[in-house]
XYZ file of C-alpha atoms in Angstrom:
460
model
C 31.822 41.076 -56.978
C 29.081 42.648 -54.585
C 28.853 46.350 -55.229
C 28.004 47.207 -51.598
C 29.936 49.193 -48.509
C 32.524 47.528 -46.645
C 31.456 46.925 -42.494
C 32.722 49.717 -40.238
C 35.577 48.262 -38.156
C 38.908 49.347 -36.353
C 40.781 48.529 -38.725
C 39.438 50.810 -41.392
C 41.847 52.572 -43.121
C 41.407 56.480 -42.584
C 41.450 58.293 -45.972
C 41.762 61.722 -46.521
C 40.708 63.392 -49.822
C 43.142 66.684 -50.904
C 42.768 68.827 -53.640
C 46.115 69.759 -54.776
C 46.146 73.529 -53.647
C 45.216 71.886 -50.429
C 48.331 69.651 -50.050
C 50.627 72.477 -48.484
C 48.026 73.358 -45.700
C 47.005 69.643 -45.226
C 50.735 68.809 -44.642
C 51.491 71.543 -42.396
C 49.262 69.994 -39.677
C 50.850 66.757 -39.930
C 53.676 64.827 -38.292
C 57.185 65.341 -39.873
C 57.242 61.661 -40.884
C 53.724 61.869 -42.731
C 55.504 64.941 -44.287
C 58.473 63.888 -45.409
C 57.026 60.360 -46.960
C 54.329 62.119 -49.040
C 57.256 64.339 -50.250
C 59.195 61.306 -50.862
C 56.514 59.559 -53.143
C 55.954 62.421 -54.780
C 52.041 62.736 -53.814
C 50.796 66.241 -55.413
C 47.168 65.862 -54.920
C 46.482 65.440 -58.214
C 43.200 63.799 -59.598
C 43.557 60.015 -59.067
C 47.028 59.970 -56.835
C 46.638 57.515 -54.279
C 49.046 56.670 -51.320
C 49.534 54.352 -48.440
C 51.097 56.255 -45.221
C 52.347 53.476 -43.489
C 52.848 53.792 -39.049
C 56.284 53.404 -37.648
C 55.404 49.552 -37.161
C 55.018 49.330 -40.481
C 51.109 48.950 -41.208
C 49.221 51.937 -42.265
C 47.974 54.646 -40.756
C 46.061 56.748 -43.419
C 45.358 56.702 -47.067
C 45.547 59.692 -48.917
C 43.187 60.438 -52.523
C 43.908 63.403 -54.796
C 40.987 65.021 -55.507
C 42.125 67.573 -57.929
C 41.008 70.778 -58.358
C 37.593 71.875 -58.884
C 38.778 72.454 -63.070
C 40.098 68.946 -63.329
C 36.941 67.331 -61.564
C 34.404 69.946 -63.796
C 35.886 67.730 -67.277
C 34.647 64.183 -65.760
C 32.988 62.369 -62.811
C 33.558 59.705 -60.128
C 36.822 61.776 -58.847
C 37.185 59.463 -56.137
C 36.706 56.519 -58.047
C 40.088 57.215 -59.865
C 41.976 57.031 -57.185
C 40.064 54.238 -55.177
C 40.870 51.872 -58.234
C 44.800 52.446 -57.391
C 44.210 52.050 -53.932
C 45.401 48.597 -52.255
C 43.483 45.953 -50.893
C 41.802 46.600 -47.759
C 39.141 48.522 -46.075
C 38.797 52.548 -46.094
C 36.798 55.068 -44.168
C 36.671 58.731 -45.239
C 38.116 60.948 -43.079
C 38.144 64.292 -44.511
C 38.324 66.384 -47.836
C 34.828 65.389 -48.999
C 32.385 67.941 -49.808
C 29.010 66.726 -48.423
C 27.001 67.399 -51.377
C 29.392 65.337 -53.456
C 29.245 61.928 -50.854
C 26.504 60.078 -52.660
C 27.881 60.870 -56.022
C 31.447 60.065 -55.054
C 30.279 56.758 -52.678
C 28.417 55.508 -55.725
C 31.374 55.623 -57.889
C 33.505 53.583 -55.947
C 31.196 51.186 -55.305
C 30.777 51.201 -59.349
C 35.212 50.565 -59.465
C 33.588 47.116 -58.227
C 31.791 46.289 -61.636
C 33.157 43.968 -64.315
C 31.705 41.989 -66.924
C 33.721 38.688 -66.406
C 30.727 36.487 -67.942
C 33.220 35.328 -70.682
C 36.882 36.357 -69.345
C 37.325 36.101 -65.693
C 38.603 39.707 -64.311
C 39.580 41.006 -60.657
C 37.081 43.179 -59.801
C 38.394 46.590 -57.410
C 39.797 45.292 -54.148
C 39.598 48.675 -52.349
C 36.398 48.534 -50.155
C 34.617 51.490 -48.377
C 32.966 51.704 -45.168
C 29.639 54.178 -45.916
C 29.807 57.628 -44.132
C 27.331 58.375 -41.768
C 25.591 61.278 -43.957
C 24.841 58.334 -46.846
C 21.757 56.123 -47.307
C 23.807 53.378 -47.705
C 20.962 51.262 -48.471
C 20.519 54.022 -51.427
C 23.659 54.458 -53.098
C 23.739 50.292 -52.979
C 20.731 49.640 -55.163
C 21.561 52.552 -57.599
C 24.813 50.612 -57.784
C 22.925 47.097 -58.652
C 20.213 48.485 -60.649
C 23.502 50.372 -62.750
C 25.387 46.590 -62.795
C 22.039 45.112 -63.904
C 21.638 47.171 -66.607
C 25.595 46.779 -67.782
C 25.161 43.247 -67.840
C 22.408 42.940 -70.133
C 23.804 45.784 -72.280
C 27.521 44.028 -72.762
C 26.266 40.283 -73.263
C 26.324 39.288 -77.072
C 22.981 38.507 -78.476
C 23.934 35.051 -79.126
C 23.129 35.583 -75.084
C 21.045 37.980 -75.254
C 18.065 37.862 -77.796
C 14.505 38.284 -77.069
C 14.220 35.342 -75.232
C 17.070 35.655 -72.629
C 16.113 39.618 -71.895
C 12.602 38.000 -70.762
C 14.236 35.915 -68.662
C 16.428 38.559 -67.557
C 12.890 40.697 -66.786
C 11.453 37.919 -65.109
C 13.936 36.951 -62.843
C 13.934 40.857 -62.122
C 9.751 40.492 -61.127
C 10.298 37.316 -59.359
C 13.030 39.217 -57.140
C 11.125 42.072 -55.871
C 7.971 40.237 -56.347
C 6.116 41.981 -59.487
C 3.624 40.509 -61.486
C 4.950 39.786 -65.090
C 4.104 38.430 -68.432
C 4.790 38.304 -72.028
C 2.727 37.992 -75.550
C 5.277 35.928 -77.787
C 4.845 35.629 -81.658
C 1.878 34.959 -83.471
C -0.228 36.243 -80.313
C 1.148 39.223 -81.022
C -1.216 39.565 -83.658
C -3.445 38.519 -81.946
C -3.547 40.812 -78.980
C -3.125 43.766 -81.934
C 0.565 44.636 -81.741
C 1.450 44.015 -85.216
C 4.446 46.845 -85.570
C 6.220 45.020 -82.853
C 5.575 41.536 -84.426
C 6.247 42.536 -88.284
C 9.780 44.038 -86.799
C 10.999 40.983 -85.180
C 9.111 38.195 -87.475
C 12.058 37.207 -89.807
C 14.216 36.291 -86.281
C 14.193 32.581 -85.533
C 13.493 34.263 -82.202
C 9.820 35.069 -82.120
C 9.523 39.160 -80.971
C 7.755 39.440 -77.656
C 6.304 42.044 -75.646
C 7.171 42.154 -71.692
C 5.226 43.676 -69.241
C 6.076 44.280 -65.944
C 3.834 45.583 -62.680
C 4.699 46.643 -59.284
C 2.892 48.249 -56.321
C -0.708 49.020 -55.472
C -0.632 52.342 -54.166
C 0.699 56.037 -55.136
C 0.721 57.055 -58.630
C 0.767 55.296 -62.258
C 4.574 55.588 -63.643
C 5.065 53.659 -66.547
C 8.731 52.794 -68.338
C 8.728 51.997 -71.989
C 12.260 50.909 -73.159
C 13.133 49.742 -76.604
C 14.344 45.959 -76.683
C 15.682 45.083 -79.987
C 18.398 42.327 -79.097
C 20.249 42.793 -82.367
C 19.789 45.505 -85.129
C 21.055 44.405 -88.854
C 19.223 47.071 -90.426
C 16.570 44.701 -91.644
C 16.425 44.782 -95.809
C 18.064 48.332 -95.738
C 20.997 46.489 -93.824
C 23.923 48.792 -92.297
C 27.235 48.269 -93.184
C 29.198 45.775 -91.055
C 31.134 48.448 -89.205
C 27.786 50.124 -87.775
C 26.522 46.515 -86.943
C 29.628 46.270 -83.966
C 27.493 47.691 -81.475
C 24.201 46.469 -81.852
C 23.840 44.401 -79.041
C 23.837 47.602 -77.305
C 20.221 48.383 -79.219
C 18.590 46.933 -76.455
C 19.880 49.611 -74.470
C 16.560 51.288 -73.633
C 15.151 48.010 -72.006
C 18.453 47.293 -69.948
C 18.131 51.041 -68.762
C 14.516 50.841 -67.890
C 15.630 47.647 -66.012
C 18.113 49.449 -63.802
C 15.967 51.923 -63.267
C 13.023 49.372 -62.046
C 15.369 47.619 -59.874
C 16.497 50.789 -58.209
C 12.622 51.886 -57.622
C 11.400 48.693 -56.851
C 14.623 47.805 -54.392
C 13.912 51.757 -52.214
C 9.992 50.573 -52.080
C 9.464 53.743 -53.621
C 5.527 54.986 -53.222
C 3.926 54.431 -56.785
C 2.482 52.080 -59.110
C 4.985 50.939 -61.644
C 4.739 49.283 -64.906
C 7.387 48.226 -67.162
C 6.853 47.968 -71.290
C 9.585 46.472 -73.150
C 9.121 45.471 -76.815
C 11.649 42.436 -77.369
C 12.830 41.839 -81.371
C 15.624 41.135 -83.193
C 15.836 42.999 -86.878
C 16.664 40.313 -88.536
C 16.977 39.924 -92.525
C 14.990 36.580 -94.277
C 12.327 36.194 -96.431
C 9.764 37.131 -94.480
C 11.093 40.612 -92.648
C 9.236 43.727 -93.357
C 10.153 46.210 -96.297
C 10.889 49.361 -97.317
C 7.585 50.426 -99.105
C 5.433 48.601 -96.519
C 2.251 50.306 -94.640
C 1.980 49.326 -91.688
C -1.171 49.718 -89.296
C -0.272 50.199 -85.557
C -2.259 49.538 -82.541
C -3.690 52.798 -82.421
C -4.632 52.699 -85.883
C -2.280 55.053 -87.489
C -0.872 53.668 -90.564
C 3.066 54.069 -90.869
C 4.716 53.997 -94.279
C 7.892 52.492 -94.035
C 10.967 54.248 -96.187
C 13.464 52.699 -94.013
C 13.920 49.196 -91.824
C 16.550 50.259 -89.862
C 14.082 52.706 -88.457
C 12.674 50.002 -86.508
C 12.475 51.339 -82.890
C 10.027 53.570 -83.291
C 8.160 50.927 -84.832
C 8.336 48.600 -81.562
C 7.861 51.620 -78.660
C 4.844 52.577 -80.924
C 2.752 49.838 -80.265
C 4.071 50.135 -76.603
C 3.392 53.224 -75.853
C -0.409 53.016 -77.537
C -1.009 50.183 -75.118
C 0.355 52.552 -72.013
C -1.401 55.531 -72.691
C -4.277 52.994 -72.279
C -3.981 52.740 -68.710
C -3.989 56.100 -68.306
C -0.806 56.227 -65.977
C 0.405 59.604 -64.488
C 3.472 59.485 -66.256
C 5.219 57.678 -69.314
C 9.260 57.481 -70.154
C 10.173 55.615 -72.716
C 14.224 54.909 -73.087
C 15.833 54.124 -76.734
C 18.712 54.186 -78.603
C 17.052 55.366 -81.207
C 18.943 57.804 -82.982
C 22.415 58.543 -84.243
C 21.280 62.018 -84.873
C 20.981 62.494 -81.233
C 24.730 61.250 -80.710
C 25.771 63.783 -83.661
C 23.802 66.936 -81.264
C 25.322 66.020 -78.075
C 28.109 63.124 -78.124
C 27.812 60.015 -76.436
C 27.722 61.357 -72.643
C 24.818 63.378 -72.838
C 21.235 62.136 -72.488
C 18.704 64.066 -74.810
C 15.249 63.856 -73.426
C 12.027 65.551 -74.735
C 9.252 66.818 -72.760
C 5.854 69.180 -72.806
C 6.232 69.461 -69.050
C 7.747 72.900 -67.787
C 7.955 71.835 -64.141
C 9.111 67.946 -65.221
C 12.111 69.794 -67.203
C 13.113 72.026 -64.431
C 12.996 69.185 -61.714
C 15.140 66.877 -63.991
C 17.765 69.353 -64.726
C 18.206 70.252 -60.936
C 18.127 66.373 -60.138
C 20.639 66.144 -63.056
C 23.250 68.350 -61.802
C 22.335 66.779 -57.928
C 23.809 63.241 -59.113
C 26.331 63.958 -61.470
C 24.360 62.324 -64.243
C 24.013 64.959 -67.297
C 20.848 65.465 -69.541
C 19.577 67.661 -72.194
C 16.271 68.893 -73.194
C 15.372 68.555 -76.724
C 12.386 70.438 -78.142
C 9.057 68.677 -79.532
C 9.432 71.173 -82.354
C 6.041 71.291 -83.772
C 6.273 73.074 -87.314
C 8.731 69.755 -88.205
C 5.454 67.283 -87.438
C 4.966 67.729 -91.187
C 7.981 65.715 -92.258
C 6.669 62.906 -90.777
C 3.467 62.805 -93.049
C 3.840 61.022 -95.585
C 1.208 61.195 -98.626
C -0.142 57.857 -98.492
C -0.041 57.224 -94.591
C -0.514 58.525 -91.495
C 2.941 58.727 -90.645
C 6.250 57.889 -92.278
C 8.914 56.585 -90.002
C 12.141 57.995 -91.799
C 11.559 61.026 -93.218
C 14.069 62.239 -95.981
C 16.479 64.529 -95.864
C 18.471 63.401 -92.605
C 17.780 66.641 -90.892
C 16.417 66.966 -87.174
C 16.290 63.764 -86.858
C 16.302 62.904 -82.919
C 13.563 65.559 -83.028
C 11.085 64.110 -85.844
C 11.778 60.118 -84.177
C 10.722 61.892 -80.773
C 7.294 63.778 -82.710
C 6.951 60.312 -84.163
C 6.595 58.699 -80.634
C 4.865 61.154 -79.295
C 1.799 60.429 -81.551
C 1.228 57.140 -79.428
C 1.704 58.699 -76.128
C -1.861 60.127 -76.371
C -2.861 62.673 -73.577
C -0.290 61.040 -70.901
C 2.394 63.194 -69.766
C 5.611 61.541 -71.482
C 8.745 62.241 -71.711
C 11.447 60.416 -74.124
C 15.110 59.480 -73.680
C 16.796 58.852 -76.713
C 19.902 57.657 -74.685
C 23.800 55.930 -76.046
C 23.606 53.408 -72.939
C 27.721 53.123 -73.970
C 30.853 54.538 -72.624
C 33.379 54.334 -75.394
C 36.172 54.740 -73.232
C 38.250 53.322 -70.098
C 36.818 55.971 -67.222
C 36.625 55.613 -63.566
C 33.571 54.101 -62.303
C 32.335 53.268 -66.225
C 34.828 50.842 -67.916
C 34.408 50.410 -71.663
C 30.392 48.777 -72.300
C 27.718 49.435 -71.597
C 26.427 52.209 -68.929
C 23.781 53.799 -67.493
C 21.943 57.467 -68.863
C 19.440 59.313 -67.208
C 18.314 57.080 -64.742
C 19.647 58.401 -61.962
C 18.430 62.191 -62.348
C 15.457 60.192 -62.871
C 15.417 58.806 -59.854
C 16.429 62.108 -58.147
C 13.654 63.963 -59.712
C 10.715 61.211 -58.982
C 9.169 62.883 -56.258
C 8.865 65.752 -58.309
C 8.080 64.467 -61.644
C 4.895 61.888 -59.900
C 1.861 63.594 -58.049
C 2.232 63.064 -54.497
């Protein structure tokens, strides 16, 4: 269904949001009927109580949402959303209780109880609509919420859906949309066009590996999104176990989240040039796949020593991110899910992120904590740049001994950035749980406080 606001209209249902020390207070100024039938259903305020008040003639007359208390809230996000996915069909119009630094935030997630993947099993969607309030872009909060359902859908379809081949249509259609230029190097041209760590990690696929590019805009400054796009990760020769391989349709994560992210800048008409990079391969296992021993030379000429295959996504953004540093672009993010040691440092709901810049750091932290959308800085940690030299190459892309190792994959990276200003995600792009506004799949990290922070993090 369409994640957008409901049309403002009489018969809008007015909803009031109460935090539960509230209630008393909030009930005191109300009719004895309103009174006595919250009593009676045994409304508290609590987070994600919802209740119909209906009018003498039987039809409603408010709505009611418990918003908590500000402990409750502080341990997850979308407070609203939990109760707007109990409410009854019809439409709603907030009448009180909402803090207006929280409206975006709390607008956005109930436009996100709207999203379900039903590509497979057909699923009722949220029935609850809202009209926007008056203080919200409206227009805003509704392409966060598509670029966010874009970027779910791509992450949550199987790769038997999903390979290289269907995320470049997926891209495409994308460009043809907001009408960007795009194109794609497929295969053996690969080689040819001197990308050869992208094209040795996705050679053994029946699906030729592919790199997508993506432009937009003429004017304002050079932002450029790399995002890692391999479709399907077995590990290559050093293949994982089959319990670690249940999520690796996810592993394209990085692409589906520069995706959203595109969408969302491209759909505001936001002043800058944009160009999207996404390396497309499955890590497939045949006779032909890349090995553990292997030296690889990259497009920017460093050799790479291989010691493990399932250390492939550095491989890919690599030759990526040497080819964006050669447009010498204002700013380059790249977007992965690279690393489990990154998962092990912060969990699953935190996005790590890496960056040289001071003033880029603070801006995204402030944005951050603006939209409800948590990061982390990680440190570039210099003295560990020696466990990524190998002796007989210029780099080695898993280092031994298992420590540090979100930290030595981001060092690793940043040896193709060049001189650019770059920052790196190294992003989960997964809730593993039921939670308002982000249903079990595949979600969204960073890309909002990235969007928050633009105007900060781009030269004006």
């Amino acid at each position: 269904m369409p994640l957008t606001f409901a049309e403002d209209s009489p018969a809008a249902i007015p909803l009031h949001i109460i935090e539960t020390a509230a209630l008393a207070a909030w009930l005191e100024q109300q009719p004895k009927a309103v009174a006595d039938w919250v009593g009676l259903n045994g409304f508290t305020g609590k987070l994600g109580d919802a209740l119909l008040v209906p009018a003498a003639e039987g039809g409603p007359v408010m709505a009611l949402a418990g918003y908590g208390s500000a402990e409750k809230r502080a341990r997850g996000r979308y407070a609203l959303a939990a109760a707007a996915m109990k409410l009854p069909k019809g439409s709603y119009k907030i009448a009180s209780g909402l803090p207006q630094n929280l409206l975006e935030t709390e607008c956005l997630g109930w436009l996100l109880t709207g999203y379900a993947f039903d590509r497979y099993k057909k699923t009722s969607g949220a029935s609850a609509a809202l009209v926007a309030p008056e203080a919200v872009d409206a227009a805003r909060v509704e392409a966060i919420a598509a670029g966010e359902a874009l970027l779910r859908d791509l992450v949550n379809t199987p790769t038997s859906d999903m390979g290289p081949d269907q995320l470049e249509a997926a891209a495409r259609k994308l460009a043809e949309t907001h009408g960007a230029r795009f194109s794609a190097i497929v295969g053996d041209d690969l080689l040819e066009q001197n990308f050869p760590m992208i094209h040795a990690v996705g050679r053994a696929s029946t699906t030729p590996p592919r790199l997508l590019e993506m432009t937009w805009g003429s004017a304002g400054p050079k932002l450029t999104l790399v995002g890692k796009g391999v479709c399907f990760d077995t590990g290559g020769l050093d293949l994982k176990p089959a319990a670690s391989m249940l999520l690796m349709k996810k592993d394209m994560g990085g692409a589906a989240n520069v995706l959203g992210l595109a969408h969302m800048i491209m759909a505001l008409g936001l002043n800058l040039q944009l160009r999207v990079l996404i390396p497309a391969v499955e890590n497939a296992v045949a006779g032909n796949a890349f090995r553990p021993g292997d030296i690889l030379t990259s497009r920017k000429g460093l050799t790479v020593e291989v010691n493990n295959t399932d250390a492939e996504g550095r491989l890919v953004l690599a030759d990526a991110l040497a080819l964006a540093a050669e447009d010498t672009p204002d700013l380059v993010i790249s977007m992965a899910t690279l690393t489990g040691a990154a998962r092990v440092a912060l969990g699953s709901d935190i996005a790590p992120y890496f960056t040289d810049d001071e003033g880029a750091a603070s801006a995204l932290a402030a944005a951050a904590g603006r939209v409800d959308d948590p990061v982390w800085r990680l440190p570039f940690f210099e003295p560990y740049e020696t466990k990524i030299e190998p002796k007989i190459a210029d780099l080695d892309n898993a280092p031994a001994g298992g420590f540090a190792g979100a930290i030595t994959a981001a060092l690793f990276l940043r040896r193709f950035a060049g001189e650019t200003r770059y920052m790196h995600f190294d992003i989960y792009s997964w809730s593993s749980f039921n939670l308002p506004a982000r249903p079990k799949g595949g979600c969204g990290q960073g890309i909002r406080a990235l969007l928050e922070a633009m105007p900060e993090l781009l030269p004006s």
